[in-house]
C-alpha positions as a Python dict, from the first residue, in 0.01 Angstrom:
ca = {
    (1, 'M'): (0, 0, 0),
    (2, 'V'): (338, 72, 158),
    (3, 'C'): (457, 236, -164),
    (4, 'F'): (144, 449, -172),
    (5, 'F'): (193, 570, 186),
    (6, 'V'): (561, 646, 119),
    (7, 'A'): (479, 830, -204),
    (8, 'L'): (227, 1050, -21),
    (9, 'Y'): (475, 1200, 224),
    (10, 'Y'): (795, 1157, 23),
    (11, 'N'): (668, 1392, -248),
    (12, 'V'): (615, 1654, 24),
    (13, 'I'): (992, 1643, 90),
    (14, 'I'): (1044, 1702, -283),
    (15, 'A'): (807, 2000, -255),
    (16, 'W'): (1019, 2138, 31),
    (17, 'S'): (1332, 2096, -184),
    (18, 'L'): (1163, 2289, -466),
    (19, 'F'): (1080, 2569, -223),
    (20, 'Y'): (1435, 2593, -91),
    (21, 'M'): (1588, 2571, -437),
    (22, 'G'): (1365, 2858, -550),
    (23, 'N'): (1483, 3066, -256),
    (24, 'S'): (1850, 2990, -330),
    (25, 'F'): (1861, 3228, -627),
    (26, 'Q'): (1926, 3536, -414),
    (27, 'Y'): (2213, 3688, -222),
    (28, 'P'): (2235, 3684, 70),
    (29, 'L'): (2035, 3370, 128),
    (30, 'P'): (1710, 3440, 316),
    (31, 'W'): (1811, 3210, 602),
    (32, 'E'): (2150, 3374, 665),
    (33, 'Q'): (2020, 3649, 896),
    (34, 'C'): (1727, 3704, 1128),
    (35, 'P'): (1459, 3941, 996),
    (36, 'I'): (1382, 4272, 1165),
    (37, 'N'): (1046, 4343, 1324),
    (38, 'M'): (929, 4663, 1156),
    (39, 'T'): (717, 4764, 1456),
    (40, 'T'): (986, 4744, 1725),
    (41, 'N'): (1286, 4773, 1489),
    (42, 'N'): (1440, 4475, 1672),
    (43, 'T'): (1527, 4123, 1564),
    (44, 'V'): (1226, 3892, 1556),
    (45, 'K'): (1213, 3725, 1898),
    (46, 'E'): (1146, 3375, 1764),
    (47, 'C'): (1455, 3398, 1542),
    (48, 'S'): (1689, 3550, 1800),
    (49, 'G'): (1590, 3274, 2044),
    (50, 'S'): (1685, 2997, 1799),
    (51, 'S'): (1881, 3057, 1476),
    (52, 'P'): (1815, 3210, 1131),
    (53, 'T'): (1799, 2865, 965),
    (54, 'S'): (1560, 2721, 1225),
    (55, 'Y'): (1338, 3027, 1203),
    (56, 'F'): (1326, 3014, 824),
    (57, 'W'): (1243, 2643, 828),
    (58, 'F'): (974, 2643, 1096),
    (59, 'R'): (819, 2985, 1036),
    (60, 'K'): (881, 3089, 673),
    (61, 'A'): (874, 2748, 503),
    (62, 'L'): (631, 2548, 720),
    (63, 'D'): (460, 2823, 926),
    (64, 'I'): (420, 2541, 1175),
    (65, 'T'): (176, 2514, 1466),
    (66, 'D'): (277, 2428, 1821),
    (67, 'S'): (126, 2077, 1814),
    (68, 'I'): (-45, 1824, 1592),
    (69, 'D'): (-380, 1914, 1755),
    (70, 'E'): (-365, 2261, 1599),
    (71, 'S'): (-417, 2193, 1231),
    (72, 'G'): (-416, 2551, 1103),
    (73, 'E'): (-499, 2658, 749),
    (74, 'F'): (-330, 2537, 433),
    (75, 'N'): (12, 2674, 347),
    (76, 'P'): (-47, 2815, -5),
    (77, 'I'): (320, 2819, -110),
    (78, 'M'): (377, 2457, -4),
    (79, 'T'): (51, 2353, -171),
    (80, 'G'): (178, 2499, -499),
    (81, 'C'): (516, 2327, -457),
    (82, 'L'): (342, 1994, -389),
    (83, 'L'): (133, 2036, -705),
    (84, 'A'): (452, 2103, -905),
    (85, 'A'): (621, 1795, -752),
    (86, 'W'): (333, 1564, -846),
    (87, 'A'): (319, 1717, -1194),
    (88, 'I'): (689, 1638, -1248),
    (89, 'V'): (641, 1278, -1129),
    (90, 'C'): (335, 1234, -1348),
    (91, 'L'): (506, 1365, -1662),
    (92, 'A'): (810, 1143, -1600),
    (93, 'M'): (598, 829, -1541),
    (94, 'I'): (326, 883, -1799),
    (95, 'K'): (498, 693, -2081),
    (96, 'G'): (585, 393, -1870),
    (97, 'I'): (906, 216, -1784),
    (98, 'K'): (1107, 350, -2078),
    (99, 'S'): (1043, 716, -2002),
    (100, 'S'): (1110, 678, -1629),
    (101, 'A'): (1429, 480, -1700),
    (102, 'K'): (1564, 756, -1923),
    (103, 'V'): (1495, 1018, -1657),
    (104, 'M'): (1655, 796, -1390),
    (105, 'Y'): (1983, 779, -1583),
    (106, 'F'): (2031, 1148, -1509),
    (107, 'S'): (1860, 1159, -1168),
    (108, 'S'): (2077, 870, -1043),
    (109, 'V'): (2414, 982, -1182),
    (110, 'F'): (2389, 1357, -1115),
    (111, 'P'): (2387, 1322, -732),
    (112, 'Y'): (2719, 1135, -744),
    (113, 'A'): (2882, 1428, -922),
    (114, 'V'): (2740, 1672, -666),
    (115, 'L'): (2847, 1452, -374),
    (116, 'F'): (3206, 1439, -502),
    (117, 'I'): (3206, 1818, -549),
    (118, 'F'): (3076, 1870, -195),
    (119, 'L'): (3329, 1622, -55),
    (120, 'V'): (3626, 1795, -219),
    (121, 'R'): (3497, 2138, -108),
    (122, 'G'): (3415, 2011, 239),
    (123, 'L'): (3759, 1861, 302),
    (124, 'M'): (3903, 2213, 261),
    (125, 'L'): (3691, 2346, 547),
    (126, 'D'): (3805, 2393, 906),
    (127, 'G'): (3642, 2122, 1114),
    (128, 'A'): (3623, 1859, 840),
    (129, 'M'): (3861, 1618, 1014),
    (130, 'E'): (3669, 1654, 1342),
    (131, 'G'): (3349, 1561, 1158),
    (132, 'I'): (3508, 1252, 997),
    (133, 'A'): (3651, 1143, 1335),
    (134, 'Y'): (3306, 1178, 1491),
    (135, 'M'): (3155, 970, 1209),
    (136, 'F'): (3389, 672, 1255),
    (137, 'Y'): (3409, 676, 1635),
    (138, 'P'): (3156, 414, 1760),
    (139, 'K'): (2916, 474, 2047),
    (140, 'I'): (2872, 132, 2204),
    (141, 'E'): (2624, 257, 2464),
    (142, 'I'): (2346, 319, 2208),
    (143, 'W'): (2369, -26, 2048),
    (144, 'A'): (2119, -159, 2303),
    (145, 'E'): (1847, 86, 2192),
    (146, 'V'): (1569, -64, 1979),
    (147, 'Q'): (1514, 266, 1799),
    (148, 'V'): (1869, 261, 1663),
    (149, 'W'): (1826, -82, 1502),
    (150, 'R'): (1478, 7, 1373),
    (151, 'Q'): (1617, 315, 1202),
    (152, 'A'): (1908, 112, 1067),
    (153, 'A'): (1665, -143, 919),
    (154, 'T'): (1461, 141, 768),
    (155, 'Q'): (1775, 286, 612),
    (156, 'V'): (1862, -51, 455),
    (157, 'F'): (1505, -99, 326),
    (158, 'F'): (1498, 254, 181),
    (159, 'A'): (1845, 234, 26),
    (160, 'L'): (1797, -109, -136),
    (161, 'G'): (1423, -75, -205),
    (162, 'L'): (1340, -385, 2),
    (163, 'G'): (975, -450, 78),
    (164, 'Y'): (842, -184, -155),
    (165, 'G'): (794, -401, -459),
    (166, 'S'): (979, -148, -674),
    (167, 'V'): (1275, -387, -720),
    (168, 'I'): (1035, -667, -815),
    (169, 'A'): (848, -433, -1050),
    (170, 'Y'): (1165, -324, -1230),
    (171, 'S'): (1315, -674, -1239),
    (172, 'S'): (1000, -815, -1397),
    (173, 'Y'): (1110, -643, -1718),
    (174, 'N'): (1441, -836, -1725),
    (175, 'P'): (1502, -1136, -1954),
    (176, 'I'): (1475, -1477, -1787),
    (177, 'H'): (1849, -1546, -1788),
    (178, 'N'): (1948, -1210, -1645),
    (179, 'N'): (2229, -1254, -1391),
    (180, 'C'): (2030, -1148, -1084),
    (181, 'H'): (2302, -1274, -846),
    (182, 'R'): (2559, -1040, -999),
    (183, 'D'): (2308, -754, -998),
    (184, 'A'): (2223, -809, -630),
    (185, 'L'): (2588, -810, -524),
    (186, 'M'): (2664, -509, -743),
    (187, 'V'): (2371, -307, -611),
    (188, 'S'): (2461, -391, -251),
    (189, 'C'): (2825, -289, -297),
    (190, 'I'): (2737, 31, -483),
    (191, 'N'): (2480, 114, -216),
    (192, 'F'): (2737, 60, 59),
    (193, 'M'): (2995, 281, -112),
    (194, 'T'): (2729, 546, -182),
    (195, 'S'): (2626, 545, 183),
    (196, 'V'): (2987, 592, 293),
    (197, 'L'): (3036, 874, 40),
    (198, 'A'): (2715, 1050, 147),
    (199, 'S'): (2802, 1005, 514),
    (200, 'L'): (3147, 1157, 459),
    (201, 'V'): (2990, 1460, 292),
    (202, 'V'): (2735, 1496, 573),
    (203, 'F'): (2986, 1473, 857),
    (204, 'V'): (3243, 1693, 685),
    (205, 'V'): (2984, 1969, 657),
    (206, 'L'): (2849, 1907, 1009),
    (207, 'G'): (3203, 1917, 1146),
    (208, 'F'): (3257, 2255, 982),
    (209, 'R'): (2927, 2385, 1119),
    (210, 'A'): (2988, 2251, 1470),
    (211, 'K'): (3340, 2391, 1493),
    (212, 'N'): (3224, 2736, 1385),
    (213, 'I'): (2954, 2731, 1653),
    (214, 'V'): (3202, 2619, 1921),
    (215, 'L'): (3459, 2882, 1823),
    (216, 'N'): (3189, 3152, 1838),
    (217, 'C'): (3089, 3016, 2179),
    (218, 'I'): (3448, 3047, 2303),
    (219, 'T'): (3475, 3401, 2166),
    (220, 'Q'): (3156, 3507, 2348),
    (221, 'N'): (3269, 3353, 2677),
    (222, 'L'): (3614, 3514, 2656),
    (223, 'G'): (3444, 3844, 2594),
    (224, 'L'): (3243, 3800, 2916),
    (225, 'L'): (3562, 3707, 3104),
    (226, 'N'): (3736, 4021, 2971),
    (227, 'D'): (3442, 4230, 3098),
    (228, 'M'): (3484, 4074, 3440),
    (229, 'A'): (3856, 4154, 3433),
    (230, 'T'): (3779, 4513, 3335),
    (231, 'H'): (3561, 4554, 3646),
    (232, 'G'): (3852, 4455, 3871),
    (233, 'S'): (3769, 4089, 3932),
    (234, 'N'): (4072, 3883, 4016),
    (235, 'H'): (4032, 3515, 4087),
    (236, 'H'): (4262, 3218, 4102),
    (237, 'W'): (4062, 3054, 3825),
    (238, 'W'): (4159, 3302, 3556),
    (239, 'P'): (4253, 3120, 3233),
    (240, 'W'): (4623, 3076, 3157),
    (241, 'F'): (4571, 3149, 2785),
    (242, 'N'): (4547, 3493, 2622),
    (243, 'M'): (4182, 3601, 2660),
    (244, 'S'): (4236, 3913, 2447),
    (245, 'D'): (4307, 3698, 2139),
    (246, 'P'): (4024, 3441, 2100),
    (247, 'A'): (4170, 3315, 1772),
    (248, 'S'): (4475, 3183, 1957),
    (249, 'V'): (4266, 2980, 2206),
    (250, 'T'): (4215, 2618, 2104),
    (251, 'I'): (3905, 2415, 2187),
    (252, 'P'): (4097, 2158, 2402),
    (253, 'D'): (4261, 2440, 2606),
    (254, 'Y'): (3929, 2611, 2675),
    (255, 'R'): (3755, 2284, 2765),
    (256, 'E'): (4040, 2185, 2997),
    (257, 'W'): (4011, 2518, 3178),
    (258, 'Y'): (3630, 2491, 3198),
    (259, 'H'): (3655, 2134, 3327),
    (260, 'H'): (3870, 2252, 3622),
    (261, 'Y'): (3704, 2585, 3702),
    (262, 'G'): (3365, 2582, 3530),
    (263, 'S'): (3179, 2525, 3857),
    (264, 'Q'): (3341, 2836, 4011),
    (265, 'V'): (3254, 3083, 3738),
    (266, 'G'): (2914, 3235, 3680),
    (267, 'T'): (2631, 3059, 3499),
    (268, 'N'): (2671, 3295, 3205),
    (269, 'I'): (3004, 3124, 3122),
    (270, 'T'): (2916, 2801, 2936),
    (271, 'D'): (3094, 2492, 2813),
    (272, 'C'): (3165, 2473, 2439),
    (273, 'D'): (3142, 2104, 2351),
    (274, 'L'): (3211, 2000, 1992),
    (275, 'D'): (3047, 1658, 2031),
    (276, 'E'): (2731, 1816, 2171),
    (277, 'E'): (2706, 2044, 1868),
    (278, 'M'): (2763, 1750, 1635),
    (279, 'N'): (2462, 1577, 1793),
    (280, 'K'): (2229, 1866, 1716),
    (281, 'G'): (2027, 1868, 1397),
    (282, 'V'): (2173, 1554, 1242),
    (283, 'E'): (1851, 1355, 1209),
    (284, 'G'): (1548, 1366, 983),
    (285, 'T'): (1448, 1683, 803),
    (286, 'G'): (1665, 1889, 1038),
    (287, 'L'): (1975, 1754, 864),
    (288, 'A'): (1893, 1890, 518),
    (289, 'F'): (1684, 2196, 597),
    (290, 'I'): (1854, 2328, 914),
    (291, 'A'): (2205, 2191, 963),
    (292, 'F'): (2309, 2183, 597),
    (293, 'T'): (2153, 2519, 514),
    (294, 'E'): (2331, 2676, 811),
    (295, 'A'): (2666, 2533, 698),
    (296, 'M'): (2617, 2637, 334),
    (297, 'A'): (2526, 2990, 442),
    (298, 'Q'): (2887, 3020, 564),
    (299, 'F'): (3034, 2900, 233),
    (300, 'P'): (3179, 3155, -10),
    (301, 'A'): (2931, 3196, -299),
    (302, 'S'): (2660, 3040, -79),
    (303, 'P'): (2374, 3070, -334),
    (304, 'F'): (2563, 2850, -580),
    (305, 'W'): (2623, 2574, -322),
    (306, 'S'): (2267, 2597, -194),
    (307, 'T'): (2121, 2564, -544),
    (308, 'L'): (2349, 2271, -620),
    (309, 'F'): (2258, 2095, -294),
    (310, 'F'): (1882, 2125, -333),
    (311, 'L'): (1902, 2031, -699),
    (312, 'M'): (2077, 1712, -584),
    (313, 'L'): (1805, 1649, -324),
    (314, 'L'): (1544, 1701, -593),
    (315, 'N'): (1710, 1444, -818),
    (316, 'L'): (1749, 1192, -537),
    (317, 'G'): (1386, 1237, -440),
    (318, 'M'): (1267, 1198, -797),
    (319, 'S'): (1464, 877, -856),
    (320, 'T'): (1313, 734, -536),
    (321, 'M'): (964, 843, -641),
    (322, 'F'): (998, 671, -980),
    (323, 'G'): (1074, 338, -813),
    (324, 'T'): (797, 391, -559),
    (325, 'M'): (544, 469, -832),
    (326, 'Q'): (650, 155, -1020),
    (327, 'G'): (574, -36, -700),
    (328, 'I'): (220, 107, -717),
    (329, 'L'): (139, 96, -1088),
    (330, 'T'): (297, -234, -1198),
    (331, 'P'): (102, -462, -955),
    (332, 'L'): (-223, -286, -1043),
    (333, 'M'): (-166, -331, -1417),
    (334, 'D'): (-53, -693, -1375),
    (335, 'N'): (-358, -792, -1171),
    (336, 'F'): (-626, -585, -1348),
    (337, 'S'): (-620, -606, -1727),
    (338, 'L'): (-847, -302, -1761),
    (339, 'L'): (-596, -83, -1579),
    (340, 'G'): (-313, -235, -1783),
    (341, 'R'): (-481, -118, -2105),
    (342, 'H'): (-510, 241, -1976),
    (343, 'R'): (-170, 304, -1824),
    (344, 'T'): (-170, 678, -1894),
    (345, 'M'): (-504, 733, -1726),
    (346, 'L'): (-401, 516, -1430),
    (347, 'T'): (-80, 718, -1385),
    (348, 'V'): (-261, 1053, -1403),
    (349, 'C'): (-534, 941, -1162),
    (350, 'S'): (-281, 797, -916),
    (351, 'C'): (-81, 1121, -911),
    (352, 'A'): (-399, 1329, -877),
    (353, 'L'): (-515, 1113, -585),
    (354, 'G'): (-169, 1144, -427),
    (355, 'F'): (-187, 1523, -451),
    (356, 'V'): (-537, 1543, -301),
    (357, 'I'): (-447, 1323, -3),
    (358, 'G'): (-110, 1498, 22),
    (359, 'L'): (-290, 1821, 110),
    (360, 'L'): (-291, 1676, 463),
    (361, 'F'): (83, 1755, 473),
    (362, 'T'): (50, 2114, 348),
    (363, 'Q'): (-144, 2227, 654),
    (364, 'R'): (50, 2424, 910),
    (365, 'S'): (67, 2104, 1115),
    (366, 'G'): (167, 1901, 807),
    (367, 'N'): (523, 1836, 921),
    (368, 'Y'): (393, 1638, 1219),
    (369, 'F'): (196, 1411, 985),
    (370, 'V'): (508, 1366, 769),
    (371, 'M'): (693, 1244, 1079),
    (372, 'M'): (401, 1016, 1167),
    (373, 'F'): (391, 858, 821),
    (374, 'D'): (770, 827, 812),
    (375, 'D'): (789, 653, 1150),
    (376, 'Y'): (482, 430, 1137),
    (377, 'S'): (339, 390, 786),
    (378, 'A'): (672, 285, 635),
    (379, 'T'): (906, 141, 899),
    (380, 'L'): (690, -118, 1079),
    (381, 'P'): (484, -222, 773),
    (382, 'L'): (807, -264, 577),
    (383, 'I'): (947, -498, 838),
    (384, 'I'): (619, -694, 842),
    (385, 'V'): (612, -717, 459),
    (386, 'V'): (973, -836, 441),
    (387, 'V'): (907, -1095, 715),
    (388, 'F'): (613, -1230, 511),
    (389, 'E'): (821, -1229, 191),
    (390, 'T'): (1112, -1413, 355),
    (391, 'F'): (881, -1669, 519),
    (392, 'A'): (692, -1726, 194),
    (393, 'V'): (1005, -1786, -12),
    (394, 'A'): (1221, -1969, 243),
    (395, 'W'): (957, -2186, 411),
    (396, 'V'): (634, -2198, 210),
    (397, 'Y'): (781, -2215, -139),
    (398, 'G'): (1103, -2363, -8),
    (399, 'A'): (1458, -2231, -6),
    (400, 'D'): (1588, -2538, -194),
    (401, 'R'): (1324, -2499, -464),
    (402, 'F'): (1407, -2129, -491),
    (403, 'L'): (1778, -2209, -529),
    (404, 'D'): (1686, -2463, -798),
    (405, 'D'): (1500, -2191, -989),
    (406, 'I'): (1793, -1953, -960),
    (407, 'E'): (2024, -2229, -1083),
    (408, 'I'): (1811, -2264, -1397),
    (409, 'M'): (1833, -1890, -1455),
    (410, 'L'): (2207, -1851, -1385),
    (411, 'K'): (2327, -2188, -1516),
    (412, 'W'): (2508, -2239, -1184),
    (413, 'R'): (2394, -2290, -825),
    (414, 'P'): (2446, -2013, -567),
    (415, 'P'): (2615, -2107, -235),
    (416, 'V'): (2404, -2298, 16),
    (417, 'L'): (2483, -2022, 269),
    (418, 'Y'): (2195, -1822, 121),
    (419, 'K'): (1951, -2093, 226),
    (420, 'Y'): (2042, -2064, 594),
    (421, 'L'): (2051, -1685, 581),
    (422, 'W'): (1697, -1675, 434),
    (423, 'K'): (1550, -1944, 662),
    (424, 'Y'): (1705, -1850, 995),
    (425, 'V'): (1938, -1548, 1026),
    (426, 'C'): (1743, -1285, 830),
    (427, 'L'): (1399, -1411, 931),
    (428, 'F'): (1470, -1438, 1305),
    (429, 'A'): (1654, -1102, 1309),
    (430, 'M'): (1358, -922, 1152),
    (431, 'V'): (1102, -1102, 1369),
    (432, 'G'): (1302, -1003, 1676),
    (433, 'L'): (1324, -643, 1558),
    (434, 'L'): (953, -636, 1484),
    (435, 'A'): (864, -777, 1826),
    (436, 'A'): (1094, -530, 2004),
    (437, 'S'): (945, -239, 1806),
    (438, 'L'): (588, -341, 1890),
    (439, 'L'): (673, -388, 2257),
    (440, 'R'): (834, -46, 2263),
    (441, 'M'): (517, 106, 2119),
    (442, 'V'): (303, -70, 2382),
    (443, 'F'): (512, 16, 2690),
    (444, 'K'): (630, 359, 2576),
    (445, 'R'): (368, 591, 2429),
    (446, 'P'): (472, 714, 2082),
    (447, 'T'): (599, 1073, 2078),
    (448, 'Y'): (685, 1337, 1820),
    (449, 'T'): (899, 1651, 1813),
    (450, 'A'): (707, 1979, 1803),
    (451, 'W'): (817, 2339, 1759),
    (452, 'N'): (722, 2582, 2038),
    (453, 'H'): (718, 2933, 1896),
    (454, 'T'): (709, 3091, 2243),
    (455, 'T'): (1035, 2936, 2361),
    (456, 'A'): (1173, 2910, 2004),
    (457, 'S'): (1280, 2552, 2068),
    (458, 'E'): (1178, 2195, 1992),
    (459, 'T'): (987, 1993, 2250),
    (460, 'T'): (885, 1628, 2270),
    (461, 'L'): (509, 1567, 2293),
    (462, 'E'): (296, 1256, 2315),
    (463, 'Y'): (57, 1175, 2032),
    (464, 'P'): (-309, 1241, 2124),
    (465, 'G'): (-563, 957, 2122),
    (466, 'W'): (-696, 1023, 1771),
    (467, 'A'): (-338, 1030, 1636),
    (468, 'L'): (-268, 690, 1798),
    (469, 'A'): (-580, 552, 1630),
    (470, 'M'): (-450, 692, 1300),
    (471, 'L'): (-113, 523, 1360),
    (472, 'A'): (-283, 190, 1415),
    (473, 'M'): (-493, 234, 1099),
    (474, 'L'): (-182, 312, 893),
    (475, 'I'): (-3, -1, 1012),
    (476, 'L'): (-310, -220, 964),
    (477, 'A'): (-390, -79, 619),
    (478, 'A'): (-37, -153, 500),
    (479, 'T'): (-30, -511, 632),
    (480, 'L'): (-392, -626, 591),
    (481, 'P'): (-359, -718, 220),
    (482, 'V'): (-150, -1023, 314),
    (483, 'P'): (-404, -1201, 541),
    (484, 'V'): (-699, -1068, 337),
    (485, 'G'): (-548, -1211, 19),
    (486, 'Y'): (-490, -1544, 187),
    (487, 'F'): (-844, -1577, 322),
    (488, 'H'): (-991, -1462, -8),
    (489, 'S'): (-802, -1738, -190),
    (490, 'W'): (-900, -1994, 75),
    (491, 'L'): (-1271, -1901, 59),
    (492, 'K'): (-1265, -1901, -320),
    (493, 'N'): (-1117, -2252, -334),
    (494, 'R'): (-1352, -2373, -63),
    (495, 'G'): (-1655, -2238, -249),
    (496, 'M'): (-1551, -2409, -573),
    (497, 'G'): (-1574, -2757, -417),
    (498, 'P'): (-1389, -3068, -538),
    (499, 'E'): (-1493, -3020, -902),
    (500, 'G'): (-1384, -2658, -898),
    (501, 'E'): (-1051, -2752, -746),
    (502, 'L'): (-995, -3009, -1023),
    (503, 'A'): (-1082, -2746, -1282),
    (504, 'G'): (-839, -2506, -1121),
    (505, 'Q'): (-570, -2770, -1129),
    (506, 'E'): (-634, -2825, -1500),
    (507, 'I'): (-585, -2453, -1557),
    (508, 'D'): (-262, -2465, -1360),
    (509, 'R'): (-139, -2757, -1572),
    (510, 'E'): (-151, -2531, -1876),
    (511, 'R'): (121, -2321, -1714),
    (512, 'Y'): (292, -2575, -1490),
    (513, 'T'): (390, -2934, -1557),
    (514, 'K'): (513, -3170, -1286),
    (515, 'C'): (717, -3468, -1399),
    (516, 'N'): (1017, -3682, -1323),
    (517, 'S'): (1358, -3537, -1402),
    (518, 'R'): (1432, -3847, -1615),
    (519, 'D'): (1146, -3763, -1852),
    (520, 'A'): (1247, -3600, -2172),
    (521, 'L'): (1107, -3262, -2255),
    (522, 'D'): (860, -3266, -2536),
    (523, 'S'): (930, -2967, -2753),
    (524, 'N'): (583, -2992, -2902),
    (525, 'S'): (432, -2918, -2561),
    (526, 'Q'): (568, -2566, -2566),
    (527, 'H'): (307, -2299, -2600),
    (528, 'T'): (316, -1997, -2818),
    (529, 'P'): (478, -1715, -2621),
    (530, 'S'): (249, -1437, -2517),
    (531, 'V'): (316, -1077, -2435),
    (532, 'E'): (176, -899, -2134),
    (533, 'D'): (-29, -585, -2176),
    (534, 'D'): (264, -377, -2059),
    (535, 'G'): (495, -519, -2325),
    (536, 'R'): (683, -780, -2118),
    (537, 'P'): (727, -1128, -2267),
    (538, 'R'): (568, -1386, -2040),
    (539, 'A'): (782, -1692, -1971),
    (540, 'S'): (639, -2042, -2008),
    (541, 'F'): (680, -2294, -1725),
    (542, 'L'): (835, -2632, -1799),
    (543, 'P'): (948, -2914, -1566),
    (544, 'L'): (1303, -3007, -1473),
    (545, 'G'): (1259, -3218, -1162),
    (546, 'L'): (1030, -3431, -949),
    (547, 'D'): (778, -3234, -742),
    (548, 'H'): (935, -2905, -847),
    (549, 'Y'): (806, -2631, -1071),
    (550, 'R'): (1062, -2481, -1305),
    (551, 'L'): (1066, -2146, -1475),
    (552, 'L'): (1207, -2166, -1828),
    (553, 'P'): (1172, -1931, -2125),
    (554, 'Q'): (1045, -2055, -2454),
    (555, 'Q'): (1299, -2058, -2736),
    (556, 'E'): (1092, -1802, -2926),
    (557, 'D'): (1099, -1572, -2618),
    (558, 'V'): (1478, -1591, -2597),
    (559, 'E'): (1514, -1513, -2967),
    (560, 'E'): (1279, -1215, -2936),
    (561, 'E'): (1468, -1088, -2632),
    (562, 'E'): (1801, -1123, -2813),
    (563, 'E'): (1662, -925, -3105),
    (564, 'D'): (1539, -655, -2864),
    (565, 'T'): (1881, -644, -2702),
    (566, 'M'): (2052, -606, -3038),
}
């Protein structure tokens, strides 16, 4: 359910990337300058009051309404882009795990090449070092905010694929003795280094953008001061630097002068704060579609860099969508044999359903629903799902038993530290984060950021009553399968009675055997290996200890897997 909700709105972001990439094949870029109103022959008011990139994003791309209450008609261009995005996902997934894996080789490696290119180019820009310094300088005062930690948890879940089921879906295709410990450490380290690399690229470009804005601000203010000097004004607060040469004035010099005399000058003379500019447009969709587009518009050969950037976003989005779709399709095929026999039809129908429901996001108010799904259909349900997963493994199944199983797979036992991390540290941290997030929602009404076309600025609005009901339904729909599945199993066992329970235990004994660790394994008790409908060899379960269930492959399975590997 969580994967389905994420796939619905995440493919809309891919559609936006397709739209921007299509508009990158022109010079100058359409978001470099404000358009002219043909009636008045003046710059469009909404654009002059904000910026060319903001105007292009909110008016040309989204054609957004002023609030979530105003739905507006469908955006035909975005509807077409969404159809194209779902078609690409469907074609890549239609042949199953092998076809999606081949596509992911390119979609996962290509962004690294682009990131390195952007990093090298970005380090040559004026303002790059200021951006890197801003990135690494900690802000202790915001560490007490719940929203910061909730977003950090969401970032970790998104980056590592935790709680989606996509990692479980992919790993179910691995051989039984695959070194999952090595893979987990490797993925975590690569993810960390990738995050640092991507953050460097982001803050290098944002530093360049912010410094350009601040230098333009200083130039405009010095021009106003020169006009005042021309009209004979002579005050003791005149700057000590050369106002006639703005290029020679440094940001620290101007800010020092403004700090001493800013209160004595007119209100038309403003402060030019680099940190304040760095804070603008660095979150959510504004990062990619406003801040980055504005910075790339100032690059030499801007269409090339814009095309490269949105092609990278498209690849990143597609690789995420493949994993998300695996988290939808694999559980359905594993639990319903009929669906497993008709994988192609299931894939096509899932993508078609995703497109139809995704039309909600192609309305003029669609961006507000994207923010709603991003904040509430993924973040909180993900935390709840991971809490259930951790509790089930560490407490219900048992951390010691789980470590025993991993020992059988790896041929060595992982450190006992994992046991205490699973049972206490991780579980209590996520429960605390979940409780704090729910309390924040109760005591502080959820809000969203809307675009006001009259003032040409963003405003914070509270969700209306029907939107709050929709939020609650999204969270409940994503988390209900856990208790519903439990009660369904409980009622089923209760309805079977004692005889039914014994029959169920006999069925379980065909797959599981409980015995003393001193008992010898009877090789004749091994069953003929079977193959799942999706082509995965199913492992047989054999005992290796008292009161423990062990997962071991049959010898025939291992031989078949070795032949496949060769």
